[in-house]
XYZ file of C-alpha atoms in Angstrom:
450
model
C 0.000 0.000 0.000
C 2.836 2.381 0.826
C 4.545 1.663 -2.491
C 1.344 2.310 -4.443
C 0.842 5.572 -2.543
C 4.401 6.711 -3.344
C 3.969 5.673 -6.957
C 0.742 7.692 -7.282
C 2.368 10.744 -5.667
C 5.390 10.510 -7.970
C 3.195 10.161 -11.038
C 1.208 13.198 -9.932
C 4.308 15.290 -9.255
C 5.966 14.217 -12.512
C 9.623 15.101 -12.757
C 9.962 15.757 -9.034
C 10.225 12.036 -8.235
C 11.900 11.048 -11.484
C 10.645 9.191 -14.547
C 10.016 5.878 -12.820
C 10.290 3.940 -9.586
C 11.456 0.332 -9.700
C 8.885 -2.060 -8.272
C 10.328 -3.232 -4.926
C 8.405 -6.529 -4.954
C 9.384 -7.496 -8.518
C 12.717 -9.209 -9.201
C 14.437 -10.404 -12.350
C 16.605 -13.506 -12.222
C 19.032 -14.440 -14.995
C 19.968 -17.912 -13.712
C 17.820 -20.800 -14.996
C 16.015 -23.030 -12.544
C 17.452 -26.550 -12.786
C 15.625 -29.808 -12.236
C 17.834 -30.579 -9.254
C 16.830 -27.298 -7.631
C 13.131 -27.916 -8.256
C 13.359 -31.351 -6.666
C 14.732 -30.003 -3.387
C 12.028 -29.945 -0.738
C 14.008 -27.884 1.787
C 15.122 -24.583 0.304
C 16.605 -21.818 2.430
C 15.253 -18.538 1.001
C 17.681 -15.681 0.595
C 17.055 -12.125 1.795
C 16.379 -11.041 -1.780
C 13.838 -13.772 -2.435
C 11.992 -12.913 0.771
C 11.376 -9.372 -0.520
C 10.321 -10.525 -4.000
C 6.653 -11.325 -4.420
C 7.064 -11.724 -8.194
C 10.147 -13.415 -9.657
C 10.774 -13.531 -13.408
C 13.565 -15.837 -14.654
C 14.841 -14.997 -18.130
C 15.162 -17.651 -20.823
C 18.607 -18.878 -21.768
C 19.822 -18.968 -25.375
C 19.242 -22.734 -25.514
C 15.707 -22.322 -24.218
C 14.982 -19.704 -26.889
C 16.330 -21.954 -29.634
C 14.211 -24.842 -28.401
C 11.214 -22.544 -28.080
C 11.488 -21.345 -31.698
C 11.959 -24.899 -32.925
C 8.857 -26.032 -31.066
C 6.523 -23.066 -31.558
C 7.510 -21.724 -34.969
C 8.565 -24.821 -36.947
C 6.136 -27.102 -38.747
C 5.966 -30.383 -36.839
C 2.681 -31.485 -38.397
C 0.815 -30.784 -35.168
C -2.683 -29.409 -35.493
C -2.422 -27.830 -32.038
C 0.536 -25.686 -32.960
C -0.616 -24.780 -36.459
C -4.253 -23.912 -35.754
C -4.078 -22.280 -32.317
C -2.466 -18.947 -31.621
C -1.326 -19.087 -28.020
C -0.627 -15.955 -25.979
C 1.695 -14.662 -23.296
C 1.664 -11.736 -20.828
C 3.687 -8.543 -21.098
C 5.158 -7.032 -17.918
C 6.704 -3.626 -17.399
C 8.292 -2.926 -14.041
C 6.321 -5.820 -12.577
C 2.971 -4.464 -13.777
C 0.763 -6.085 -16.409
C 1.040 -3.954 -19.560
C -0.630 -6.159 -22.183
C -0.449 -9.442 -24.042
C 1.324 -10.821 -27.047
C 0.691 -13.718 -29.377
C 2.669 -16.657 -30.623
C 3.009 -14.981 -34.038
C 4.847 -12.017 -32.478
C 7.547 -14.278 -31.082
C 7.963 -16.155 -34.356
C 8.202 -12.940 -36.392
C 11.006 -11.409 -34.318
C 12.693 -14.781 -33.723
C 12.318 -14.385 -29.950
C 14.599 -11.317 -29.848
C 12.599 -9.797 -27.019
C 13.400 -10.529 -23.374
C 11.291 -13.554 -22.456
C 11.023 -14.923 -18.939
C 9.198 -17.482 -16.820
C 6.964 -16.585 -13.863
C 5.537 -19.296 -11.588
C 1.851 -19.979 -12.139
C 0.946 -19.235 -8.507
C 2.487 -15.744 -8.773
C 0.636 -15.022 -12.025
C -2.563 -16.290 -10.453
C -2.144 -14.075 -7.396
C -1.073 -10.797 -9.022
C -2.420 -10.703 -12.595
C -5.497 -12.941 -12.873
C -7.862 -10.288 -11.509
C -6.855 -7.873 -14.279
C -7.950 -10.249 -17.078
C -11.377 -10.465 -18.686
C -13.016 -13.769 -17.629
C -15.125 -13.918 -20.821
C -12.146 -14.302 -23.130
C -11.309 -17.676 -24.647
C -7.534 -17.773 -24.934
C -4.680 -20.081 -24.095
C -1.347 -19.123 -22.548
C 2.108 -20.546 -23.176
C 3.880 -22.202 -20.252
C 6.428 -24.856 -19.454
C 5.859 -27.814 -17.194
C 8.578 -29.612 -15.266
C 8.114 -33.075 -13.802
C 10.952 -33.973 -11.462
C 10.135 -37.663 -11.303
C 10.219 -38.017 -15.076
C 13.160 -35.561 -15.271
C 11.493 -33.804 -18.146
C 10.473 -30.260 -19.078
C 8.063 -29.567 -21.937
C 6.267 -26.578 -23.442
C 2.543 -26.620 -22.837
C -0.490 -24.338 -22.879
C -3.349 -23.867 -20.425
C -6.762 -22.208 -20.638
C -7.517 -18.598 -19.857
C -10.503 -19.659 -17.754
C -8.266 -21.749 -15.480
C -6.300 -18.617 -14.668
C -9.172 -16.216 -14.030
C -11.193 -18.847 -12.150
C -8.171 -19.671 -9.974
C -8.126 -23.381 -10.751
C -5.425 -24.942 -8.570
C -6.704 -28.508 -8.213
C -6.806 -31.612 -10.398
C -8.988 -29.819 -12.979
C -6.017 -27.715 -14.097
C -4.246 -29.098 -17.153
C -1.311 -27.805 -19.192
C -1.438 -29.605 -22.523
C 1.863 -30.387 -24.235
C 2.368 -28.407 -27.435
C 3.245 -31.135 -29.907
C 1.662 -34.187 -28.340
C -1.752 -32.985 -27.292
C -2.671 -36.204 -25.483
C -0.105 -35.537 -22.766
C -0.702 -32.991 -20.000
C 0.657 -31.728 -16.680
C -0.965 -30.583 -13.464
C -0.232 -27.697 -11.088
C 1.837 -30.004 -8.898
C 4.286 -30.421 -11.814
C 5.737 -26.921 -11.421
C 4.104 -24.736 -14.063
C 5.822 -21.527 -15.216
C 3.982 -19.021 -17.412
C 5.738 -17.269 -20.312
C 5.974 -13.473 -20.042
C 7.757 -10.764 -22.020
C 9.646 -8.059 -20.131
C 9.359 -4.584 -21.608
C 12.128 -2.002 -21.121
C 11.596 0.879 -18.737
C 13.968 3.283 -20.454
C 17.050 3.591 -22.629
C 20.599 4.027 -21.387
C 23.088 6.002 -23.477
C 26.470 4.484 -22.632
C 30.041 4.516 -24.009
C 29.629 8.150 -25.049
C 32.261 9.626 -27.383
C 32.111 13.407 -27.843
C 32.910 14.953 -31.188
C 34.827 18.261 -31.540
C 33.147 21.424 -30.294
C 30.336 22.749 -32.431
C 29.646 26.077 -30.733
C 30.056 27.895 -27.431
C 27.893 30.723 -26.112
C 29.091 32.772 -23.141
C 26.661 34.030 -20.528
C 26.902 36.107 -17.341
C 29.627 35.767 -14.687
C 29.114 34.746 -11.075
C 31.124 34.877 -7.849
C 32.321 31.375 -6.954
C 33.948 32.252 -3.621
C 36.558 34.354 -1.864
C 39.846 33.712 -0.094
C 42.958 35.456 1.259
C 46.577 35.094 0.194
C 49.272 35.910 2.773
C 53.024 36.270 2.523
C 54.374 36.230 6.113
C 58.003 36.097 4.982
C 60.535 38.888 4.582
C 61.081 38.292 0.873
C 58.961 38.896 -2.167
C 57.787 35.541 -3.477
C 54.872 33.900 -5.400
C 52.021 32.681 -3.178
C 49.455 30.152 -4.400
C 46.009 29.084 -3.212
C 42.879 27.237 -4.242
C 39.166 27.358 -3.591
C 36.415 24.746 -3.841
C 33.136 25.596 -5.529
C 30.097 23.676 -6.714
C 27.308 24.226 -9.216
C 24.512 22.321 -10.934
C 25.508 21.391 -14.458
C 22.426 21.279 -16.680
C 22.105 18.985 -19.682
C 19.663 19.442 -22.525
C 19.571 16.454 -24.849
C 18.060 16.964 -28.280
C 15.553 14.087 -28.132
C 14.623 14.501 -31.784
C 18.221 13.693 -32.768
C 17.671 10.238 -31.255
C 14.087 9.267 -32.008
C 13.765 10.810 -35.467
C 16.860 8.988 -36.723
C 15.416 5.598 -35.767
C 11.632 5.539 -35.717
C 11.570 1.992 -34.332
C 12.631 3.247 -30.902
C 9.851 3.748 -28.398
C 9.450 7.096 -26.666
C 10.952 5.939 -23.396
C 12.753 7.994 -20.745
C 16.509 8.255 -21.132
C 19.454 7.554 -18.861
C 22.675 9.340 -19.827
C 26.135 8.210 -18.737
C 27.848 11.437 -17.660
C 30.841 12.168 -15.380
C 31.085 8.552 -14.258
C 27.439 8.299 -13.201
C 24.110 7.541 -14.854
C 21.929 10.647 -15.059
C 18.180 10.428 -15.497
C 16.606 12.817 -18.017
C 12.964 13.765 -18.212
C 10.687 13.366 -21.230
C 12.156 16.559 -22.757
C 15.729 15.318 -22.357
C 16.589 17.755 -19.529
C 18.552 16.816 -16.443
C 20.999 18.205 -13.913
C 24.044 17.063 -11.972
C 25.783 18.478 -8.900
C 29.418 19.175 -9.801
C 32.270 19.945 -7.366
C 35.315 21.700 -8.811
C 38.478 23.416 -7.553
C 40.020 26.626 -8.905
C 43.727 27.395 -8.490
C 45.278 30.880 -8.443
C 48.411 32.711 -7.324
C 50.452 35.901 -7.566
C 53.748 37.466 -6.502
C 53.416 39.269 -3.156
C 55.452 41.727 -1.125
C 56.907 40.731 2.261
C 54.552 40.720 5.260
C 51.473 41.398 3.152
C 48.113 39.847 2.433
C 45.550 40.330 -0.291
C 41.931 39.349 -0.646
C 40.905 37.478 -3.778
C 37.566 36.604 -5.373
C 37.185 33.774 -7.868
C 34.624 34.351 -10.606
C 33.408 32.002 -13.324
C 31.403 32.398 -16.486
C 28.329 30.398 -17.455
C 28.673 28.941 -20.940
C 26.421 26.870 -23.205
C 28.484 24.222 -24.950
C 26.833 22.530 -27.916
C 28.278 19.108 -28.666
C 27.678 16.110 -30.878
C 28.336 12.605 -29.615
C 28.009 8.951 -30.475
C 26.893 6.277 -28.003
C 25.523 2.790 -27.529
C 21.820 2.459 -26.723
C 20.960 -0.097 -24.063
C 17.491 -1.162 -23.013
C 17.060 -1.016 -19.248
C 14.521 -3.383 -17.707
C 15.009 -2.557 -14.050
C 16.891 -4.134 -11.152
C 20.207 -3.871 -12.972
C 19.178 -5.793 -16.120
C 20.092 -4.081 -19.400
C 20.606 -5.273 -22.964
C 22.395 -3.760 -25.954
C 19.987 -2.318 -28.485
C 21.923 -0.491 -31.209
C 24.551 2.157 -31.915
C 23.793 5.877 -32.041
C 25.643 8.591 -33.948
C 25.392 12.375 -34.342
C 23.231 12.913 -31.304
C 23.179 16.500 -30.013
C 23.637 17.672 -26.443
C 23.901 21.077 -24.758
C 25.939 21.394 -21.563
C 25.267 24.434 -19.365
C 28.223 24.701 -17.011
C 30.595 27.136 -15.291
C 33.829 27.669 -17.196
C 36.613 30.235 -17.630
C 37.320 30.735 -13.927
C 39.647 33.607 -13.032
C 40.794 35.329 -9.812
C 40.185 39.014 -9.056
C 42.731 40.414 -6.579
C 42.041 43.413 -4.366
C 44.791 45.926 -3.507
C 46.315 45.316 -0.027
C 45.611 47.867 2.692
C 47.820 49.000 5.577
C 45.472 47.304 8.045
C 45.909 44.047 6.156
C 49.626 43.777 6.964
C 50.520 40.611 8.802
C 50.933 41.088 12.552
C 52.263 38.902 15.330
C 49.817 36.503 16.936
C 49.711 35.292 20.543
C 49.463 31.701 19.403
C 52.353 29.657 18.183
C 52.363 26.181 16.676
C 55.576 24.135 16.715
C 57.212 23.952 13.332
C 60.728 23.251 12.234
C 60.507 25.118 8.941
C 60.232 28.836 8.322
C 59.363 28.518 4.648
C 56.201 30.135 3.308
C 53.013 28.073 3.600
C 50.012 28.058 1.291
C 47.204 30.225 2.620
C 43.784 28.933 1.537
C 40.422 30.490 2.379
C 41.956 32.745 5.021
C 43.409 29.857 7.055
C 46.947 28.491 7.452
C 48.285 25.069 8.330
C 51.161 24.424 10.809
C 52.328 28.026 10.561
C 51.659 31.326 12.322
C 52.842 34.855 11.890
C 54.142 34.761 15.449
C 56.517 31.942 14.544
C 57.891 33.956 11.648
C 58.242 37.049 13.820
C 60.076 35.124 16.555
C 62.380 33.517 14.031
C 63.093 36.890 12.482
C 63.711 38.444 15.909
C 66.070 35.649 16.904
C 67.891 36.106 13.615
C 68.147 39.828 14.245
C 69.350 39.220 17.834
C 72.002 36.808 16.683
C 73.207 39.223 14.026
C 73.254 42.151 16.600
C 75.248 40.157 19.158
C 77.827 39.332 16.562
C 78.206 43.037 15.728
C 78.615 44.051 19.356
C 81.111 41.264 19.839
C 83.209 42.508 16.945
C 83.067 46.107 18.194
C 84.035 45.046 21.712
C 86.956 43.034 20.375
C 88.114 46.030 18.384
C 87.856 48.335 21.392
C 89.786 45.885 23.584
C 92.448 45.546 20.923
C 92.641 49.338 20.636
C 92.956 49.664 24.407
C 95.747 47.106 24.451
C 97.562 48.882 21.662
C 97.209 52.213 23.400
C 98.459 50.725 26.664
C 101.468 49.174 24.961
C 102.107 52.459 23.187
C 101.915 54.375 26.473
C 104.247 51.952 28.237
C 106.761 52.021 25.384
C 106.674 55.808 25.319
C 107.135 56.058 29.087
C 110.111 53.689 28.984
C 111.583 55.660 26.121
C 111.398 58.931 28.084
C 113.070 57.357 31.147
C 115.860 56.002 28.978
C 116.489 59.427 27.419
C 116.680 61.144 30.833
C 119.112 58.500 32.123
C 121.343 59.026 29.111
C 121.367 62.807 29.732
C 122.382 62.259 33.375
C 125.168 59.914 32.449
C 126.548 62.371 29.887
C 126.510 65.217 32.448
C 128.446 63.086 34.923
C 131.058 62.198 32.402
C 131.633 65.842 31.603
C 132.116 66.755 35.299
C 134.916 64.173 35.958
C 137.292 65.380 33.252
C 140.536 67.174 34.546
């Protein structure tokens, strides 16, 4: 009941809930059911099978070949030649119509055929059929004891009247005198219809045209140069936008008129994007813009990153796959010269503002330990493992060390000068004393002469 309510709401809202919702109680199996599996009386159901009220198992290639040989070849059987048996068509687990034996023979069973157990068909689809019709439906019957599986057909009235006892018979196609009962594991033939097309393996052709639109502000940041040298400073900024896609639906459906008007899934940027009936969709895109400039010492500058909206018109080729739901898809055909318009942000560029005196880097009271004094990248006004205080302290210590060395040199020079002056004074004093002594000795010598 909840699923039906959500489905009705989504159909009423249209594109708000998407083009379709996969039936949660309908499952598609691609593995055939073997006789050994049917004969097992104790089967441990998996978590997936517990949630599946309707299970469709696709036919293998051998089953299709045997089916065509039995239903479409002339075996001289009046049952096969005169009667036109039918099968049910399912789309997303819902009954969408019926097909005939002639349809399968004309397309050589190229459609996706599957088997659904009779009890499931009886429970979910019998009430939607007209009880007054006189038709027969194609099925297969498996008898484990005889280890045999044969194509058969049963009456429309048995289905709508919910016959599940000994009155039910599934008559063998070629030998009409042989029949099976419900206890022999009856599976009804159905055809699965695609929900939408997937455009995969896309190859873009060269650019056709580009139209520029208005510019927008993608974000702002700050670049800082805390060093004492002029150097280039780099940064980056993250920004996001919704990239819009407009697929020219006529370039797909008008080229091949055999394609049904189904919704489209487009493989774009590594994901599968759902488009509406007009071929319009959107995708959240996260990008990063890089910028940088040469900056003066101890300066900072604010920067704004702007981008320009552009419409890019492109042609592409792709492979068309039919998508049946629950992960089942099948190759349909190749596509060429399809047209797509991408509306995205391009041509990003930074706009730097002139630095102000109040924007000069100043010392901070916080310091983080770091062994390197090289410039760090400043992004979005923040810094990592670096503070202006660290640079200031390092610079001050460098200045202190250089000042101490200067004073040391001056002191050494003054001491050397003092020593020289002292030596000079002592030498001069000794020289004067020596001169006076020589004068005294000369005077004495002159006085002793006769």
